[in-house]
Coordinates of N, CA, C and O in Angstrom, one line a residue:
M1234 N 126.3 293.3 131.1 CA 127.3 293.6 130.1 C 127.6 292.3 129.6 O 127.9 291.3 130.3
T1235 N 127.6 292.2 128.1 CA 128.0 290.9 127.7 C 129.5 290.5 127.4 O 130.5 291.5 127.6
D1236 N 129.8 289.4 127.1 CA 131.3 289.0 127.0 C 131.7 289.8 125.6 O 133.0 290.5 125.7
I1237 N 131.0 290.2 124.7 CA 131.5 290.9 123.4 C 131.5 292.4 123.7 O 132.5 292.7 123.2
Q1238 N 130.8 293.0 124.5 CA 131.0 294.1 124.9 C 132.4 294.4 125.9 O 133.3 295.3 125.8
K1239 N 132.6 293.3 126.7 CA 133.7 293.3 127.5 C 135.1 293.5 126.5 O 136.1 294.2 126.9
E1240 N 134.8 292.6 125.5 CA 135.9 292.2 124.5 C 136.3 293.6 123.7 O 137.5 293.9 123.6
L1241 N 135.3 294.4 123.5 CA 135.3 295.7 122.4 C 136.2 296.6 123.5 O 136.6 297.3 123.1
Q1242 N 136.0 296.6 124.6 CA 136.3 297.6 125.8 C 137.9 297.4 125.8 O 138.6 298.4 126.2
K1243 N 138.5 296.3 125.2 CA 140.0 296.3 125.1 C 140.4 297.3 124.3 O 141.8 297.9 124.5
I1244 N 139.8 297.9 123.3 CA 140.4 298.9 122.6 C 140.2 300.3 123.4 O 139.1 300.5 123.8
R1245 N 141.3 300.9 123.3 CA 141.2 302.3 124.1 C 140.4 303.2 123.4 O 140.4 303.5 122.1
G1246 N 139.4 304.0 124.2 CA 138.5 304.8 123.4 C 137.1 304.1 123.3 O 136.0 305.0 123.0
I1247 N 136.9 303.0 123.8 CA 135.7 302.3 123.9 C 135.3 302.1 125.3 O 135.9 301.4 125.9
G1248 N 134.1 302.7 125.8 CA 133.8 302.4 126.9 C 132.4 301.3 126.9 O 132.1 300.9 125.9
E1249 N 131.7 301.3 128.1 CA 130.3 300.5 128.0 C 129.3 300.9 127.0 O 129.0 299.9 126.3
V1250 N 129.1 302.2 126.9 CA 128.1 302.6 126.2 C 128.3 302.4 124.7 O 127.5 302.0 123.7
L1251 N 129.6 303.0 124.3 CA 130.0 302.7 122.8 C 130.1 301.4 122.4 O 129.9 300.9 121.3
A1252 N 130.6 300.6 123.3 CA 130.9 299.0 123.2 C 129.3 298.3 123.0 O 129.1 297.5 122.0
K1253 N 128.4 298.7 123.5 CA 126.9 298.3 123.4 C 126.5 299.0 121.9 O 125.8 298.2 121.3
R1254 N 126.7 300.2 121.8 CA 126.3 300.6 120.3 C 127.0 300.0 119.4 O 126.1 299.8 118.4
L1255 N 128.2 299.7 119.2 CA 129.0 299.1 118.5 C 128.3 297.7 118.0 O 128.1 297.1 116.8
A1256 N 128.0 297.1 119.3 CA 127.6 295.7 119.0 C 126.1 295.5 118.4 O 125.8 294.7 117.7
E1257 N 125.3 296.7 119.0 CA 124.1 296.7 118.2 C 124.0 297.0 116.9 O 123.3 296.6 116.0
A1258 N 125.1 297.8 116.3 CA 125.3 298.3 115.0 C 126.0 297.2 114.1 O 126.1 297.2 113.0
G1259 N 126.1 295.9 114.7 CA 126.7 294.7 114.0 C 128.4 294.6 114.3 O 128.8 293.9 113.4
H1260 N 129.0 295.5 114.8 CA 130.3 295.6 114.8 C 130.8 294.9 116.4 O 131.4 295.6 117.2
D1261 N 130.6 293.5 116.2 CA 130.8 292.9 117.4 C 132.3 292.1 117.4 O 132.4 291.6 118.6
T1262 N 133.1 292.3 116.6 CA 134.4 291.9 116.7 C 135.4 292.8 116.1 O 135.1 293.7 115.4
F1263 N 136.6 292.5 116.5 CA 137.7 293.5 116.2 C 137.8 293.3 114.4 O 138.1 294.6 114.1
E1264 N 137.8 292.4 113.8 CA 137.7 292.1 112.6 C 136.5 293.1 111.9 O 136.7 293.7 110.8
K1265 N 135.2 293.0 112.3 CA 134.4 293.9 111.9 C 134.6 295.5 112.0 O 134.1 296.0 111.2
I1266 N 135.1 295.6 113.2 CA 135.2 297.2 113.4 C 136.4 297.7 112.3 O 136.4 298.7 111.6
A1267 N 137.5 296.7 112.3 CA 138.6 297.0 111.2 C 137.9 297.3 109.9 O 138.2 297.9 108.8
E1268 N 137.2 296.4 109.3 CA 136.6 296.3 108.1 C 135.6 297.4 108.0 O 135.5 298.1 106.8
A1269 N 135.1 297.9 109.0 CA 133.9 299.1 108.8 C 134.5 300.5 108.4 O 134.2 301.0 107.7
G1270 N 135.9 300.4 109.0 CA 136.8 301.5 108.6 C 136.3 302.8 109.4 O 135.3 302.8 110.0
E1271 N 136.7 303.8 109.0 CA 136.5 305.4 109.5 C 135.1 305.7 109.4 O 134.3 306.4 109.9
E1272 N 134.7 305.7 108.1 CA 133.4 306.0 107.7 C 132.4 305.2 108.3 O 131.3 305.7 108.8
G1273 N 132.5 303.9 108.4 CA 131.4 303.2 109.2 C 131.4 303.4 110.6 O 130.2 303.1 111.3
L1274 N 132.3 303.8 111.3 CA 132.6 304.0 112.8 C 132.0 305.5 112.9 O 131.3 305.8 114.3
R1275 N 132.0 306.4 112.1 CA 131.5 307.6 112.4 C 130.1 307.9 112.3 O 129.6 308.6 112.7
A1276 N 129.4 306.8 111.7 CA 127.9 306.9 111.7 C 127.5 306.4 113.1 O 126.1 306.7 113.2
I1277 N 128.0 305.9 113.8 CA 127.6 305.6 114.9 C 127.5 306.6 116.1 O 128.5 307.4 116.4
K1278 N 126.6 306.7 116.7 CA 126.1 307.8 117.6 C 127.3 307.7 118.7 O 127.3 306.6 119.5
G1279 N 127.6 308.8 119.2 CA 128.6 308.9 120.4 C 129.9 308.6 120.2 O 130.9 308.5 120.9
M1280 N 130.2 308.4 118.6 CA 131.6 308.1 118.5 C 132.5 309.2 118.4 O 131.9 310.3 117.9
N1281 N 133.5 309.4 119.1 CA 134.4 310.8 118.9 C 135.1 310.8 117.7 O 135.9 309.7 117.4
P1282 N 134.9 311.6 116.8 CA 135.6 311.8 115.4 C 137.1 311.9 115.3 O 137.8 311.2 114.6
R1283 N 137.6 312.5 116.4 CA 139.0 312.3 116.5 C 139.6 310.9 116.9 O 140.9 310.6 116.6
S1284 N 138.8 310.0 117.5 CA 139.4 309.0 118.1 C 139.0 307.9 117.1 O 139.6 306.7 117.5
V1285 N 138.5 307.9 116.1 CA 137.9 307.1 114.9 C 139.2 306.3 114.3 O 139.1 305.1 114.4
A1286 N 140.2 306.9 113.9 CA 141.2 306.3 113.2 C 142.0 305.5 114.3 O 142.6 304.5 113.9
A1287 N 142.2 306.0 115.6 CA 143.0 305.4 116.6 C 142.4 303.9 116.8 O 142.8 302.8 117.0
I1288 N 140.8 304.0 116.8 CA 140.2 302.8 117.1 C 140.3 301.8 116.0 O 140.6 300.5 116.1
V1289 N 140.0 302.2 114.7 CA 140.3 301.1 113.6 C 141.6 300.5 113.7 O 141.9 299.4 113.4
A1290 N 142.7 301.4 113.8 CA 143.9 300.8 113.9 C 144.3 299.9 114.9 O 144.8 298.7 114.7
Q1291 N 143.7 300.1 116.3 CA 143.8 299.1 117.3 C 143.1 297.8 117.1 O 143.4 296.6 117.2
A1292 N 141.9 298.0 116.4 CA 141.0 296.9 116.0 C 141.9 296.0 115.0 O 141.8 294.7 115.2
A1293 N 142.3 296.5 114.0 CA 142.9 295.7 112.9 C 144.2 295.0 113.7 O 144.4 293.9 113.5
E1294 N 144.9 295.8 114.5 CA 146.0 295.2 115.2 C 145.6 293.9 116.2 O 146.1 292.9 116.0
L1295 N 144.5 293.9 116.8 CA 144.0 293.2 117.8 C 143.5 291.8 117.0 O 143.7 290.8 117.4
A1296 N 142.9 292.2 115.6 CA 142.4 291.2 114.9 C 143.4 290.5 114.5 O 143.5 289.1 114.3
K1297 N 144.6 290.9 114.0 CA 145.7 290.4 113.4 C 146.5 289.5 114.5 O 146.6 288.4 114.2
G1298 N 146.4 289.8 115.6 CA 147.3 289.1 116.8 C 146.2 287.8 117.1 O 146.6 286.9 117.4
R1299 N 144.9 287.9 117.2 CA 143.9 286.9 117.1 C 144.0 286.0 116.0 O 144.0 284.7 116.3
A1300 N 144.3 286.3 115.2 CA 144.4 285.2 113.9 C 145.5 284.4 114.0 O 145.8 283.4 113.9
E1301 N 146.7 285.1 114.5 CA 148.0 284.5 114.5 C 147.9 283.5 115.7 O 148.5 282.3 115.5
D1302 N 147.1 283.7 116.7 CA 147.0 282.9 118.0 C 146.1 282.0 117.5 O 146.6 280.6 117.8
R1303 N 145.1 282.0 116.7 CA 144.3 280.9 116.3 C 145.2 280.0 115.3 O 145.0 278.8 115.6
D1304 N 145.8 280.6 114.6 CA 146.8 279.5 113.6 C 147.7 278.7 114.4 O 147.9 277.5 114.2
R1305 N 148.3 279.6 115.5 CA 149.2 278.7 116.4 C 148.6 277.6 117.0 O 149.0 276.5 117.2
R1306 N 147.3 277.8 117.6 CA 146.6 276.9 118.3 C 146.2 275.8 117.5 O 146.2 274.7 117.7
V1307 N 145.8 276.0 116.1 CA 145.4 275.0 115.2 C 146.3 273.9 114.9 O 146.2 272.7 115.0
E1308 N 147.7 274.7 114.6 CA 148.7 273.7 114.5 C 149.2 272.9 115.9 O 149.6 271.8 115.6
E1309 N 148.9 273.3 117.1 CA 149.2 272.6 118.1 C 148.3 271.4 118.2 O 148.5 270.3 118.7
L1310 N 147.0 271.7 117.9 CA 145.9 270.9 117.9 C 146.2 269.4 116.7 O 146.1 268.5 117.1
K1311 N 146.8 270.0 115.7 CA 147.2 269.1 114.7 C 148.3 268.0 115.2 O 148.4 267.0 115.0
A1312 N 149.1 268.7 115.8 CA 150.3 267.9 116.5 C 149.7 267.1 117.6 O 150.2 265.9 117.5
A1313 N 148.8 267.3 118.4 CA 148.2 266.6 119.4 C 147.4 265.4 118.7 O 147.3 264.3 119.1
A1314 N 146.8 265.7 117.5 CA 146.0 264.8 117.0 C 147.0 263.6 116.5 O 146.6 262.4 116.5
L1315 N 148.1 264.0 116.0 CA 149.0 262.9 115.3 C 149.6 262.2 116.6 O 149.7 260.9 116.4
T1316 N 149.7 262.9 117.6 CA 150.2 262.0 118.8 C 149.4 261.0 119.2 O 149.6 260.0 119.7
L1317 N 148.0 261.3 119.1 CA 147.1 260.7 119.9 C 146.8 259.3 118.7 O 146.8 258.6 119.1
R1318 N 147.0 259.8 117.5 CA 146.8 258.7 116.4 C 148.1 257.6 116.9 O 148.1 256.4 116.7
D1319 N 149.1 258.0 117.1 CA 150.4 257.4 117.5 C 150.2 256.5 118.6 O 150.7 255.1 118.7
Q1320 N 149.7 257.0 119.6 CA 149.0 256.4 120.9 C 148.4 254.9 120.8 O 148.3 254.2 121.1
V1321 N 147.3 255.4 119.9 CA 146.2 254.4 119.4 C 146.9 253.3 118.7 O 146.7 252.1 119.1
E1322 N 147.9 253.5 117.7 CA 148.5 252.5 117.2 C 149.4 251.6 118.1 O 149.4 250.4 118.1
G1323 N 149.9 252.3 119.0 CA 151.0 251.8 120.0 C 150.0 250.6 120.7 O 150.5 249.7 121.1
I1324 N 148.9 251.4 121.2 CA 148.1 250.5 122.1 C 147.5 249.3 121.4 O 147.4 248.3 122.1
A1325 N 147.5 249.6 120.1 CA 146.8 248.3 119.2 C 147.9 247.2 119.3 O 147.6 246.1 119.2
R1326 N 149.3 247.6 118.9 CA 150.4 246.7 118.8 C 150.6 246.0 120.1 O 150.5 244.6 120.2
S1327 N 150.3 246.6 121.3 CA 150.5 246.2 122.6 C 149.3 245.1 122.8 O 149.4 244.1 123.3
V1328 N 148.4 245.5 122.5 CA 146.9 244.5 122.6 C 147.2 243.2 121.9 O 146.8 242.2 122.1
R1329 N 147.7 243.3 120.7 CA 147.8 242.3 119.8 C 149.0 241.3 120.1 O 149.0 240.0 120.1
E1330 N 150.2 241.9 120.9 CA 151.0 241.0 121.6 C 150.7 240.5 122.8 O 150.7 239.3 123.0
R1331 N 149.9 241.3 123.6 CA 149.5 240.7 124.9 C 148.5 239.5 124.7 O 148.3 238.6 125.6
F1332 N 147.5 239.9 123.8 CA 146.3 238.8 123.7 C 146.6 238.0 122.6 O 145.6 237.8 121.7
A1333 N 147.6 237.8 121.9 CA 147.7 237.0 120.8 C 147.0 235.7 120.7 O 146.2 235.3 119.7
D1334 N 146.9 234.9 121.6 CA 146.2 233.6 121.9 C 144.5 233.9 121.9 O 143.8 233.0 121.6
E1335 N 144.0 235.1 122.2 CA 142.7 235.4 122.3 C 142.2 236.2 120.9 O 140.9 236.5 121.1
L1336 N 142.9 236.4 120.2 CA 142.5 237.3 118.9 C 141.3 236.5 117.9 O 140.8 237.2 117.3
E1337 N 141.2 235.2 118.2 CA 140.1 234.6 117.5 C 138.9 234.8 118.2 O 137.8 234.3 117.5
K1338 N 138.7 235.3 119.4 CA 137.4 235.2 120.1 C 136.7 236.6 119.7 O 137.3 237.4 119.3
K1339 N 135.4 236.7 120.3 CA 134.5 237.6 119.8 C 134.8 238.9 120.5 O 134.8 239.9 120.0
T1340 N 135.4 238.9 121.7 CA 135.7 240.1 122.3 C 137.1 240.9 121.5 O 136.9 241.9 121.2
A1341 N 138.1 240.0 121.0 CA 139.2 240.6 120.4 C 138.6 241.2 119.1 O 139.1 242.1 118.7
R1342 N 137.6 240.6 118.5 CA 137.3 241.0 117.3 C 136.4 242.4 117.5 O 136.8 243.3 116.4
R1343 N 135.8 242.6 118.5 CA 135.2 243.7 118.9 C 136.1 244.9 119.2 O 135.9 246.1 118.9
V1344 N 137.2 244.4 119.9 CA 138.3 245.4 120.0 C 139.0 245.9 118.9 O 138.9 247.2 118.9
E1345 N 139.0 245.2 118.0 CA 139.9 245.2 116.7 C 138.9 246.4 116.0 O 139.4 247.4 115.4
K1346 N 137.3 246.1 115.9 CA 136.4 247.1 115.5 C 136.5 248.3 116.2 O 136.6 249.5 115.3
E1347 N 136.7 248.3 117.4 CA 136.7 249.9 118.1 C 138.0 250.5 117.6 O 138.1 251.8 117.6
F1348 N 139.2 249.9 117.6 CA 140.3 250.6 117.4 C 140.1 251.1 115.9 O 140.5 252.2 115.5
L1349 N 139.6 250.7 114.7 CA 139.1 251.2 113.5 C 138.2 252.1 113.5 O 138.5 253.3 112.9
K1350 N 137.2 252.2 114.6 CA 136.2 253.2 114.7 C 137.0 254.4 115.1 O 136.7 255.5 114.9
V1351 N 137.9 254.2 116.2 CA 138.5 255.3 116.9 C 139.5 256.2 115.7 O 139.5 257.4 115.7
V1352 N 140.1 255.3 114.9 CA 141.0 256.0 114.0 C 140.3 256.7 112.8 O 140.6 257.8 112.5
T1353 N 138.9 256.2 112.6 CA 138.3 257.0 111.5 C 137.9 258.1 112.0 O 137.7 259.1 111.6
T1354 N 137.6 258.2 113.3 CA 136.9 259.1 114.0 C 137.8 260.1 114.1 O 137.6 261.6 114.1
L1355 N 139.1 259.8 114.5 CA 140.4 260.5 114.8 C 140.4 261.3 113.3 O 140.7 262.8 113.4
E1356 N 140.5 260.8 112.3 CA 140.7 261.4 111.2 C 139.6 262.4 110.6 O 140.0 263.4 110.2
K1357 N 138.2 262.1 111.3 CA 137.2 263.1 111.0 C 137.4 264.6 111.8 O 137.2 265.5 111.3
V1358 N 138.0 264.1 112.9 CA 138.3 265.4 114.0 C 139.7 266.1 113.3 O 139.4 267.3 113.2
E1359 N 140.5 265.5 112.8 CA 141.7 266.1 112.1 C 140.9 267.0 111.1 O 141.7 268.1 110.8
G1360 N 140.0 266.7 110.2 CA 139.6 267.4 109.3 C 138.8 268.9 109.8 O 138.6 269.8 109.0
K1361 N 138.5 268.7 110.9 CA 137.4 270.0 111.5 C 138.1 270.7 112.6 O 137.7 271.8 113.0
I1362 N 139.4 270.4 112.8 CA 140.1 271.1 113.8 C 140.2 272.6 113.5 O 140.2 273.4 114.4
G1363 N 140.6 272.9 112.1 CA 140.6 274.5 111.6 C 139.1 275.1 112.0 O 139.5 276.5 112.2
R1364 N 138.1 274.3 112.1 CA 136.7 275.0 112.1 C 136.2 275.4 113.5 O 135.3 275.9 113.9
R1365 N 136.8 274.0 114.4 CA 136.2 274.0 115.7 C 137.3 273.9 116.8 O 137.7 273.0 117.4
V1366 N 137.9 275.0 116.8 CA 139.5 275.0 117.6 C 139.3 274.5 119.2 O 139.7 273.6 119.4
K1367 N 138.0 275.2 119.8 CA 138.0 275.1 121.0 C 137.3 273.6 121.4 O 138.0 273.1 122.4
R1368 N 136.5 273.4 120.6 CA 136.0 272.1 120.9 C 137.1 270.8 120.7 O 136.9 269.8 121.2
A1369 N 137.7 271.2 119.7 CA 138.8 270.2 119.4 C 139.9 270.0 120.3 O 140.1 268.9 120.8
G1370 N 140.2 271.0 120.9 CA 141.0 271.1 122.0 C 140.7 270.2 123.3 O 141.3 269.4 123.8
K1371 N 139.3 270.5 123.6 CA 138.8 269.8 124.7 C 138.7 268.3 124.4 O 138.8 267.3 125.2
G1372 N 138.2 267.9 123.0 CA 137.9 266.4 122.8 C 139.0 265.7 122.7 O 139.3 264.5 123.3
L1373 N 140.3 266.3 122.2 CA 141.4 265.7 122.1 C 142.2 265.4 123.5 O 142.6 264.3 123.7
A1374 N 141.9 266.6 124.1 CA 142.5 266.4 125.7 C 141.7 265.2 126.3 O 142.4 264.4 127.2
K1375 N 140.7 264.8 126.1 CA 139.6 264.2 127.1 C 140.0 262.8 126.5 O 140.3 261.9 127.1
A1376 N 140.2 262.7 125.2 CA 140.3 261.4 124.6 C 142.0 260.8 124.8 O 142.2 259.6 125.2
E1377 N 142.8 261.7 124.9 CA 144.1 261.5 125.2 C 144.1 261.1 126.9 O 144.6 260.0 127.2
K1378 N 143.3 261.5 127.8 CA 143.1 261.2 129.0 C 142.3 259.7 129.1 O 142.9 258.7 129.9
R1379 N 141.6 259.4 128.3 CA 141.0 258.0 127.9 C 141.9 257.0 127.8 O 141.7 255.9 128.2
L1380 N 142.6 257.1 126.9 CA 143.6 256.4 126.5 C 145.1 256.1 127.3 O 145.4 255.1 127.3
A1381 N 145.1 257.0 128.3 CA 146.3 257.1 129.0 C 146.3 255.6 129.8 O 147.7 255.0 129.8
G1382 N 145.3 255.1 130.5 CA 145.6 253.6 131.2 C 145.2 252.5 130.4 O 145.3 251.4 131.0
L1383 N 145.0 252.6 129.0 CA 144.6 251.2 128.4 C 145.6 250.4 128.0 O 145.4 249.1 127.8
A1384 N 146.9 250.6 128.1 CA 147.9 249.9 127.7 C 148.2 248.7 128.7 O 148.6 247.7 128.6
D1385 N 147.8 248.8 130.1 CA 147.8 248.1 131.2 C 146.6 247.3 131.5 O 146.6 246.2 132.3
T1386 N 145.5 247.6 131.1 CA 144.1 246.9 131.1 C 143.8 245.6 130.4 O 144.6 245.4 129.6
G1387 N 142.9 244.9 130.8 CA 142.4 243.8 130.2 C 141.7 244.0 128.7 O 141.6 245.0 128.4
L1388 N 141.3 242.9 128.0 CA 140.8 242.9 126.7 C 139.5 243.8 126.9 O 139.1 244.9 126.1
K1389 N 138.7 243.6 127.9 CA 137.4 244.3 127.9 C 137.4 245.7 128.5 O 136.8 246.6 128.0
G1390 N 138.6 245.8 129.3 CA 138.7 247.4 129.6 C 139.5 248.3 128.6 O 139.1 249.3 128.6
V1391 N 140.1 247.5 127.7 CA 140.6 248.3 126.4 C 139.2 248.7 125.6 O 139.1 249.7 124.8
E1392 N 138.5 247.6 125.4 CA 137.2 248.1 124.7 C 136.6 249.0 125.4 O 135.9 250.0 124.4
R1393 N 136.3 249.2 126.5 CA 135.6 250.2 127.1 C 136.2 251.2 126.9 O 135.8 252.5 126.6
G1394 N 137.6 251.5 126.9 CA 138.3 252.8 127.2 C 138.2 253.3 125.6 O 138.2 254.5 125.5
L1395 N 138.2 252.2 124.6 CA 138.3 252.9 123.3 C 136.7 253.4 122.9 O 136.8 254.4 122.3
R1396 N 135.8 252.9 123.4 CA 134.4 253.5 123.5 C 134.4 254.9 124.0 O 133.7 255.8 123.2
R1397 N 134.9 255.0 125.1 CA 134.9 256.3 125.9 C 135.7 257.2 125.1 O 135.4 258.2 125.0
T1398 N 136.9 256.7 124.5 CA 137.8 257.8 123.7 C 137.0 258.2 122.3 O 137.0 259.3 122.0
R1399 N 136.3 257.1 121.8 CA 135.8 257.5 120.6 C 134.5 258.6 120.9 O 134.2 259.5 120.2
K1400 N 133.9 258.3 122.0 CA 132.6 259.3 122.4 C 133.3 260.8 122.8 O 132.7 261.7 122.2
A1401 N 134.4 260.7 123.1 CA 135.2 262.0 123.4 C 135.4 262.6 122.0 O 135.1 263.9 121.9
L1402 N 135.8 262.0 121.2 CA 136.2 262.5 119.8 C 134.9 263.0 119.0 O 134.9 264.0 118.3
K1403 N 133.8 262.1 119.2 CA 132.6 262.5 118.5 C 132.1 263.7 119.2 O 131.3 264.4 118.2
R1404 N 132.2 264.3 120.0 CA 131.5 265.5 120.6 C 132.4 266.5 119.6 O 131.6 267.7 119.7
V1405 N 133.4 266.5 119.4 CA 134.0 267.5 118.6 C 133.3 267.6 117.1 O 133.1 268.8 116.6
L1406 N 132.8 266.7 116.6 CA 131.9 266.6 115.5 C 130.6 267.2 115.5 O 129.9 267.4 114.7
A1407 N 129.9 266.8 116.8 CA 128.6 267.2 116.8 C 128.4 268.8 116.8 O 129.3 269.6 117.0

């Protein structure tokens, strides 16, 4: 049994067989079941005509709840992206203060470029959050973890950590 069929069985009146038939007919989400309406579901073999209205109503309610959960999650991820941006800017200020005498060297210039790349990648991720919620959540969490210890490391450690942070963010875009 697939995850789709298990998900459809959350609706009272849909068992294993009916979930399979609904999925085969293309009604594999709550939204699609609600869109199909009573007439669309009556055409499916094995559908109890008396429970069609209740199934459509339940599907519409579950679809509405899922949309609200998704919107809430997107807002949380946007806030996390802003926090991450503030973290990157704070680390950049810290690096400038700690390594002021080394800012003319090649390593410092590379670190500066990495900061710019991370900020650019983060901006791209912020644009994709609405379309890739799950992947964005994972990428932002991993990027935050990568940035956690950078305030105390040396210049090369900061560069390496920024590369890893950017790599975690790029996975959201892939």
